[in-house]
PDB file of C-alpha atoms in Angstrom:
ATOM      1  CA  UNK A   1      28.095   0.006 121.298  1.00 60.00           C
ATOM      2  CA  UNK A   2      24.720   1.751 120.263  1.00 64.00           C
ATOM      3  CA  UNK A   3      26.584   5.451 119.970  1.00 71.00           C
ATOM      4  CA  UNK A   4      29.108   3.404 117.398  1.00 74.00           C
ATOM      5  CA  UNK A   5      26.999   2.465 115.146  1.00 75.00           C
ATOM      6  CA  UNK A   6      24.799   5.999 115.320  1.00 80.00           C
ATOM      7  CA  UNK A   7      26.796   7.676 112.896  1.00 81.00           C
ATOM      8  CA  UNK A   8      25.267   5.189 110.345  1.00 81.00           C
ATOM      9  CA  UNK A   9      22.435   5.112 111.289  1.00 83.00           C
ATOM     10  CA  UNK A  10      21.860   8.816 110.943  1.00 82.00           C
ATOM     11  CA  UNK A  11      23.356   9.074 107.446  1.00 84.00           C
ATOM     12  CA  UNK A  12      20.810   6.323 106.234  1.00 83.00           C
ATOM     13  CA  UNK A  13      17.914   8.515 107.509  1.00 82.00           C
ATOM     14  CA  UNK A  14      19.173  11.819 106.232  1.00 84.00           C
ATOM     15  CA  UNK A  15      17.029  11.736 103.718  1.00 83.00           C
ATOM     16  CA  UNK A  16      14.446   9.729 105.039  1.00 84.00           C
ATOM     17  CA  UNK A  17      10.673  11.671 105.159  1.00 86.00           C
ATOM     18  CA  UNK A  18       8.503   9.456 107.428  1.00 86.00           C
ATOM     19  CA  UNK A  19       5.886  11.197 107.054  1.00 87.00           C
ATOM     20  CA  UNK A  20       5.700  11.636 103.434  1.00 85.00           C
ATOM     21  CA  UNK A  21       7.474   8.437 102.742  1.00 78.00           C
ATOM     22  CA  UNK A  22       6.533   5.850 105.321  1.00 73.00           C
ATOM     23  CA  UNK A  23       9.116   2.430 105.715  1.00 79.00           C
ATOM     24  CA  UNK A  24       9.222   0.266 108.191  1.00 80.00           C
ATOM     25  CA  UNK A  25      12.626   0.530 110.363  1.00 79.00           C
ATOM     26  CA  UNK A  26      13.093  -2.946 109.348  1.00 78.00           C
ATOM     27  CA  UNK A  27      13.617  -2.110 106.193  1.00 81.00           C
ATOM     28  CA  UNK A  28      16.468   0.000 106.925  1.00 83.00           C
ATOM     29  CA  UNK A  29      20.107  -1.559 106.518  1.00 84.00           C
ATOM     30  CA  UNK A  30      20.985  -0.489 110.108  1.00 80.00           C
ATOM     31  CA  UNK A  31      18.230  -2.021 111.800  1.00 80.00           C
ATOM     32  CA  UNK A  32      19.049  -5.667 110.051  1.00 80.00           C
ATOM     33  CA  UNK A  33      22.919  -5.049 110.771  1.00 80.00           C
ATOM     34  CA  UNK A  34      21.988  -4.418 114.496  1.00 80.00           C
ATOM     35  CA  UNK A  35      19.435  -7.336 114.478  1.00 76.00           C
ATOM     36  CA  UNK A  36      21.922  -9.615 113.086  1.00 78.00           C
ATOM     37  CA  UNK A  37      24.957  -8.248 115.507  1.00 77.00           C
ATOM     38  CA  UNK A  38      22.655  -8.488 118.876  1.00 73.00           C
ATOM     39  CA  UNK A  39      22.128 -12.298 117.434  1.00 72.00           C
ATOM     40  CA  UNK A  40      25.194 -13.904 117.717  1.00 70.00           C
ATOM     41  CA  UNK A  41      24.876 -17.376 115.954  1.00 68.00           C
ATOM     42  CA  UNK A  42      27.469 -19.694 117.990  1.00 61.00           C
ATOM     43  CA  UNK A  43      30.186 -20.979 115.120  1.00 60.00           C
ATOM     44  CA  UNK A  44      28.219 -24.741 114.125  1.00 55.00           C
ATOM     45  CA  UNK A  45      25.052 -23.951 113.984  1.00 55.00           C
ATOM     46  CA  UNK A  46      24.150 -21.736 110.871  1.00 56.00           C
ATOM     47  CA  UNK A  47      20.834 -23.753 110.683  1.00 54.00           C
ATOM     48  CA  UNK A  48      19.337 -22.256 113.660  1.00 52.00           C
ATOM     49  CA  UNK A  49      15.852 -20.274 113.230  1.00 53.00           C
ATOM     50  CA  UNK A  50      15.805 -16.820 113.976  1.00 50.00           C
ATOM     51  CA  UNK A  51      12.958 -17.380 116.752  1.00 47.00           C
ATOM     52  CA  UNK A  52      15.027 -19.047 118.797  1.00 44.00           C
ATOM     53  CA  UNK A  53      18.508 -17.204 118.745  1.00 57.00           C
ATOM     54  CA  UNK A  54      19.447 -15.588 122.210  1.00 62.00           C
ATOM     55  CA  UNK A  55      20.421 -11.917 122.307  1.00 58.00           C
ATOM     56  CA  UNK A  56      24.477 -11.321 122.847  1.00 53.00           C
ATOM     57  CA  UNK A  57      25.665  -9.569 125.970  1.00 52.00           C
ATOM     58  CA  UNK A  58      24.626  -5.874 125.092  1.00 57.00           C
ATOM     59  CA  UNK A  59      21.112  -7.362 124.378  1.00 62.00           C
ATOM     60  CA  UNK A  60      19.067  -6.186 121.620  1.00 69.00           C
ATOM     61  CA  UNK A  61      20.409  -2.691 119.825  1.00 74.00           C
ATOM     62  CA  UNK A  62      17.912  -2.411 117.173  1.00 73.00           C
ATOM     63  CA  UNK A  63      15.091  -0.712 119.395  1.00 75.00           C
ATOM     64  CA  UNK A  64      17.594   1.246 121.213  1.00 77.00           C
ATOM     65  CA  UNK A  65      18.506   2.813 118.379  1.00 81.00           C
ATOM     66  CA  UNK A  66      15.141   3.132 117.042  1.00 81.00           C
ATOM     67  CA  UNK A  67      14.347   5.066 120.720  1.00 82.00           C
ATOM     68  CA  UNK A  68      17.422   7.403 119.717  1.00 83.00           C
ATOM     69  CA  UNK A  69      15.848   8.240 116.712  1.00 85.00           C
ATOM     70  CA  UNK A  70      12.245   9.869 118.039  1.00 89.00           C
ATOM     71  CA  UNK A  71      13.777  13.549 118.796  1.00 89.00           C
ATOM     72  CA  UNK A  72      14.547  13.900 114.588  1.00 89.00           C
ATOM     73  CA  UNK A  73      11.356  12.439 113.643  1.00 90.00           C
ATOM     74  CA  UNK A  74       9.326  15.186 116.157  1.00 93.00           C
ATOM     75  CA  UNK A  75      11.888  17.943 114.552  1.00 93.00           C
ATOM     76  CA  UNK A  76      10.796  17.046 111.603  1.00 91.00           C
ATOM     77  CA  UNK A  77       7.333  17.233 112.249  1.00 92.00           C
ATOM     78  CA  UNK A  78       7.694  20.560 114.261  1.00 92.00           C
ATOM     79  CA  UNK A  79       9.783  21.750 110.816  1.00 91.00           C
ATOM     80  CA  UNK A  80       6.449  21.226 108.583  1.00 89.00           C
ATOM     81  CA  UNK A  81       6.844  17.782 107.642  1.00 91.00           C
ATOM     82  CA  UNK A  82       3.143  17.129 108.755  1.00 94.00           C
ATOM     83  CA  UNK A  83       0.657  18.688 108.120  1.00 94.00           C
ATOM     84  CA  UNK A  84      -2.389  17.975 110.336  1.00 95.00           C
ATOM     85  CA  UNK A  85      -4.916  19.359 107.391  1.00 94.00           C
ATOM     86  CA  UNK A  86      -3.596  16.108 105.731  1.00 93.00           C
ATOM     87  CA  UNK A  87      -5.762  13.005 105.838  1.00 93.00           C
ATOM     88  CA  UNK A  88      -2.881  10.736 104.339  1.00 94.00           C
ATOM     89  CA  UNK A  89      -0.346  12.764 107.140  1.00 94.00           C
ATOM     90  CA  UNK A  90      -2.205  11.657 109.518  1.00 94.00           C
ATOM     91  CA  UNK A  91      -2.210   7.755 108.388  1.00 93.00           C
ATOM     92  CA  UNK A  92       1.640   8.072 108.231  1.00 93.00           C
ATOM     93  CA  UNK A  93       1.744   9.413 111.967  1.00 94.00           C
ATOM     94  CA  UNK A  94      -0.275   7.137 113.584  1.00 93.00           C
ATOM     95  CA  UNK A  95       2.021   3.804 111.853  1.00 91.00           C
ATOM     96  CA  UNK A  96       5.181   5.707 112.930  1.00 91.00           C
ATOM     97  CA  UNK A  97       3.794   5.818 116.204  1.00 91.00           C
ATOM     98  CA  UNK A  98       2.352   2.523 116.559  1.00 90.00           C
ATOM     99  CA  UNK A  99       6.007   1.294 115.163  1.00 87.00           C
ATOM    100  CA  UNK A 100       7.932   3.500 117.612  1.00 87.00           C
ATOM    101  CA  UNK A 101       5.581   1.932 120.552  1.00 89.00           C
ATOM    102  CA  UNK A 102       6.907  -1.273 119.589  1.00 85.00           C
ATOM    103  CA  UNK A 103      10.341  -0.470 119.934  1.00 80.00           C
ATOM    104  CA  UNK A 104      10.733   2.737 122.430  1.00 79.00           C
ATOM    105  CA  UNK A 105      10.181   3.707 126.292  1.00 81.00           C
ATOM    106  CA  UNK A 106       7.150   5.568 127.271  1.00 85.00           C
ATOM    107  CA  UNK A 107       9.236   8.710 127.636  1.00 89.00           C
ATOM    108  CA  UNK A 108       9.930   8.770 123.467  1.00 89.00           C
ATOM    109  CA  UNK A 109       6.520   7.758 123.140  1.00 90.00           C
ATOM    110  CA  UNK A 110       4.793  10.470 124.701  1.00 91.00           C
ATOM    111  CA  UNK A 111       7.355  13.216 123.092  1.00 93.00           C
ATOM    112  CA  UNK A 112       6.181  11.894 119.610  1.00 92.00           C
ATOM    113  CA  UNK A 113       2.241  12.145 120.946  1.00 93.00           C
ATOM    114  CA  UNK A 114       2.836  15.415 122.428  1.00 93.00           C
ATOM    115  CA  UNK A 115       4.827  16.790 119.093  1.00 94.00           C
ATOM    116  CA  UNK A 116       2.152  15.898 116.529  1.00 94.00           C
ATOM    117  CA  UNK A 117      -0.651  17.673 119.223  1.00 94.00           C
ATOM    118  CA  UNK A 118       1.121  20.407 119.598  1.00 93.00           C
ATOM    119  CA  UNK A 119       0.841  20.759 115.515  1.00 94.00           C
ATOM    120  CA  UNK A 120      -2.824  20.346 115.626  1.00 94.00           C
ATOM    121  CA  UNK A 121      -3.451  22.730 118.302  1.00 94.00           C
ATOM    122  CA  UNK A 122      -1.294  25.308 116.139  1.00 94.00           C
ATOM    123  CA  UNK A 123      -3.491  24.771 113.586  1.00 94.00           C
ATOM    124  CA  UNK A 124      -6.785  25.231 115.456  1.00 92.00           C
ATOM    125  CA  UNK A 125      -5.119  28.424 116.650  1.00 92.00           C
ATOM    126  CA  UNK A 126      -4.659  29.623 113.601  1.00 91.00           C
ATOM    127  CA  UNK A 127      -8.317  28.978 112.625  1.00 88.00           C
ATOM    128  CA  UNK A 128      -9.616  30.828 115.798  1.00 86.00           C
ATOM    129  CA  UNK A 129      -7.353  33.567 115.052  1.00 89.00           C
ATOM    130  CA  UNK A 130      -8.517  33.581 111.361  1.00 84.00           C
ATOM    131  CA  UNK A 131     -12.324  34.190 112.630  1.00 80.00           C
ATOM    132  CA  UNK A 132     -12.042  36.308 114.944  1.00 80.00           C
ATOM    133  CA  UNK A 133     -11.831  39.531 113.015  1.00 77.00           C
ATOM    134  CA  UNK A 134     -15.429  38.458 111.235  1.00 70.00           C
ATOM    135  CA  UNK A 135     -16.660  37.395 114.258  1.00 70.00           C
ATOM    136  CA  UNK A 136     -15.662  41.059 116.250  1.00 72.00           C
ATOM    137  CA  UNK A 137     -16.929  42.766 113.028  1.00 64.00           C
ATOM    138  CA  UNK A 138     -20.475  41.385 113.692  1.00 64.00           C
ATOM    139  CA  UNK A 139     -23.072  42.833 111.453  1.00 59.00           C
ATOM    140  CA  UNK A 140     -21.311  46.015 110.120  1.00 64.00           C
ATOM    141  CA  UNK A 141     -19.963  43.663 107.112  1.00 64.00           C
ATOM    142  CA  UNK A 142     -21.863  44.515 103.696  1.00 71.00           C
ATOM    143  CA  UNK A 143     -22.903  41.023 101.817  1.00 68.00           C
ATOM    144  CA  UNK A 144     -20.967  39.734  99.492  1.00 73.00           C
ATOM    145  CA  UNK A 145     -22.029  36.962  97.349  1.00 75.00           C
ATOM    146  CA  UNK A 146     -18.602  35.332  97.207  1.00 77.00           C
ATOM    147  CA  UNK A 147     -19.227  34.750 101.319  1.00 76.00           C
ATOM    148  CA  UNK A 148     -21.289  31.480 100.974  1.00 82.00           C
ATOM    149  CA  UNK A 149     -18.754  29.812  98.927  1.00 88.00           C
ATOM    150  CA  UNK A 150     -15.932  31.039 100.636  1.00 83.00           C
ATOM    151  CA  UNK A 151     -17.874  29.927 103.776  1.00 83.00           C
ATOM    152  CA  UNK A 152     -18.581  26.415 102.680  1.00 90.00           C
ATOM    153  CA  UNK A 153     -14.935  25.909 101.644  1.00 90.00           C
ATOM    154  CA  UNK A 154     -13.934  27.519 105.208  1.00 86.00           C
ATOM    155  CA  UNK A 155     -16.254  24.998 107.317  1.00 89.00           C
ATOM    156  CA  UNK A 156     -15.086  21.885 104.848  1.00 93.00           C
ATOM    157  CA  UNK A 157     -11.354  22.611 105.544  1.00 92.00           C
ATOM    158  CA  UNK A 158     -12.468  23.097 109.325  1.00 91.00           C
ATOM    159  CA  UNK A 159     -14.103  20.023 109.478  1.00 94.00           C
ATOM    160  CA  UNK A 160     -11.300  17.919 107.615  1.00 95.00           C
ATOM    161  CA  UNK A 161      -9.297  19.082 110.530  1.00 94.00           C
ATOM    162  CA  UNK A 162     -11.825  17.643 113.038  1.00 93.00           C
ATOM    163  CA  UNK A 163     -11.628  14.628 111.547  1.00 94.00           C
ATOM    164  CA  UNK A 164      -8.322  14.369 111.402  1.00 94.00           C
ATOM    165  CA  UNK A 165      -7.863  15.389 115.169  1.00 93.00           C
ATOM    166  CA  UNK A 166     -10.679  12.659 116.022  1.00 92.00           C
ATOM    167  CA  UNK A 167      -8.900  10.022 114.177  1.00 93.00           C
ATOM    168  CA  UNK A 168      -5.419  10.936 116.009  1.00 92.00           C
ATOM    169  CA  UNK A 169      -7.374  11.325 119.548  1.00 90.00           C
ATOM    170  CA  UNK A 170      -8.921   7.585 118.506  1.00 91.00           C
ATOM    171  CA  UNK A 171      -5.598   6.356 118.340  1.00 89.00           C
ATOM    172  CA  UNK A 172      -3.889   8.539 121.416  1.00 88.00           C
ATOM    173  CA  UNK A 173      -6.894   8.750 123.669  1.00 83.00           C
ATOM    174  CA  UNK A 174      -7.240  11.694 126.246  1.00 81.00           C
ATOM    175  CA  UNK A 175      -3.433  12.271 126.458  1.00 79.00           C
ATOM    176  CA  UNK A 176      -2.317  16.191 126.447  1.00 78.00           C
ATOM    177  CA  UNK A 177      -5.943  17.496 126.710  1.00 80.00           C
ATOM    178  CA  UNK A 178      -7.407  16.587 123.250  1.00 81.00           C
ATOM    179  CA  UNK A 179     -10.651  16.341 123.717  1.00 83.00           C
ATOM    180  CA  UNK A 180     -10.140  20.700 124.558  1.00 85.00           C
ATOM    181  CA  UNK A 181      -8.355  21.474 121.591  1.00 84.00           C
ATOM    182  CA  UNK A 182     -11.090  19.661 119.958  1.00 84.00           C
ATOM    183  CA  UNK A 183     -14.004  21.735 121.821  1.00 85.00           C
ATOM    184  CA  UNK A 184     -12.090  24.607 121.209  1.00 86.00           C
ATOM    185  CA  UNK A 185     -12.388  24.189 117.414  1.00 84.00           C
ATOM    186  CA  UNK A 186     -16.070  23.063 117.655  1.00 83.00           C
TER     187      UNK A 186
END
């Protein structure tokens, strides 16, 4: 029943950013259609509360779906839709994830984790890699006075990073070696 009612669910979320534009999946149409179609009310009893309805036979499709929908959110964010530089991308990431926790197995979960670490190492690799020319270079480089700005904007961006990497690793803990990537940019 769940690859039926896909289709839908997918053209809702076509245009949906999650990172950029955060929403709840209950706020989606789908999600209340499969709430209210994995709730069957028995004909007589319209007055009954939604805490105490019983699932119908294929149980509850709303998370399922949800679960199906992890691989295009960590496409997205492996396309550029977050940016780990980004204190307010960050925010956004960490209520997606603690929604899709709610809702998905352990498997989705960790893809998600491992996705949004994966753009934060790239990022720290691309800082290393910006360095190390200056830092091969040594002492042969003539002073410029434009260095010690240029330097302090360098070591704020570096350290907006770090926080942003600490405030993910809060949330994840030691999963896919975080606490190295962050050494590494230390």
């Amino acid at each position: 029943m769940l690859s039926a009612w896909e289709f839908w669910t997918r053209l809702e979320i076509l245009g949906w950013d999650p990172i950029s534009g955060p929403r709840p999946f209950d706020g989606f149409k789908w999600y209340g259609s499969l709430h209210d179609y994995s709730r069957p009310r028995p004909e007589g009893d319209e007055d009954m509360d939604d805490e105490s309805e019983l699932l119908g036979p294929e149980g509850d499709l709303a998370p399922a779906m949800v679960s199906t929908i992890v691989p295009r959110i960590c496409k997205l964010i492996d396309g550029g839709a977050f940016d780990p530089y980004s204190s307010k991308h960050v925010r956004s990431v960490i209520e997606l994830s603690e929604q899709i926790e709610i809702y998905a197995t352990d498997e989705k979960i960790n893809f998600l984790l491992k996705t949004v670490m994966t753009q934060f190492r790239l990022a720290i690799d691309d800082a290393i890699e910006a360095t190390r020319p200056y830092l091969e270079a040594g002492n042969s480089i003539k002073f410029d006075p434009e260095a010690v700005p240029a330097r302090r904007r360098y070591l704020m961006k570096r350290y907006k990073l770090l926080s942003n990497l600490c405030r993910w690793r809060k949330h994840t803990g030691e999963k896919f070696g975080l606490g190295e990537i962050a050494t590494r940019l230390v």
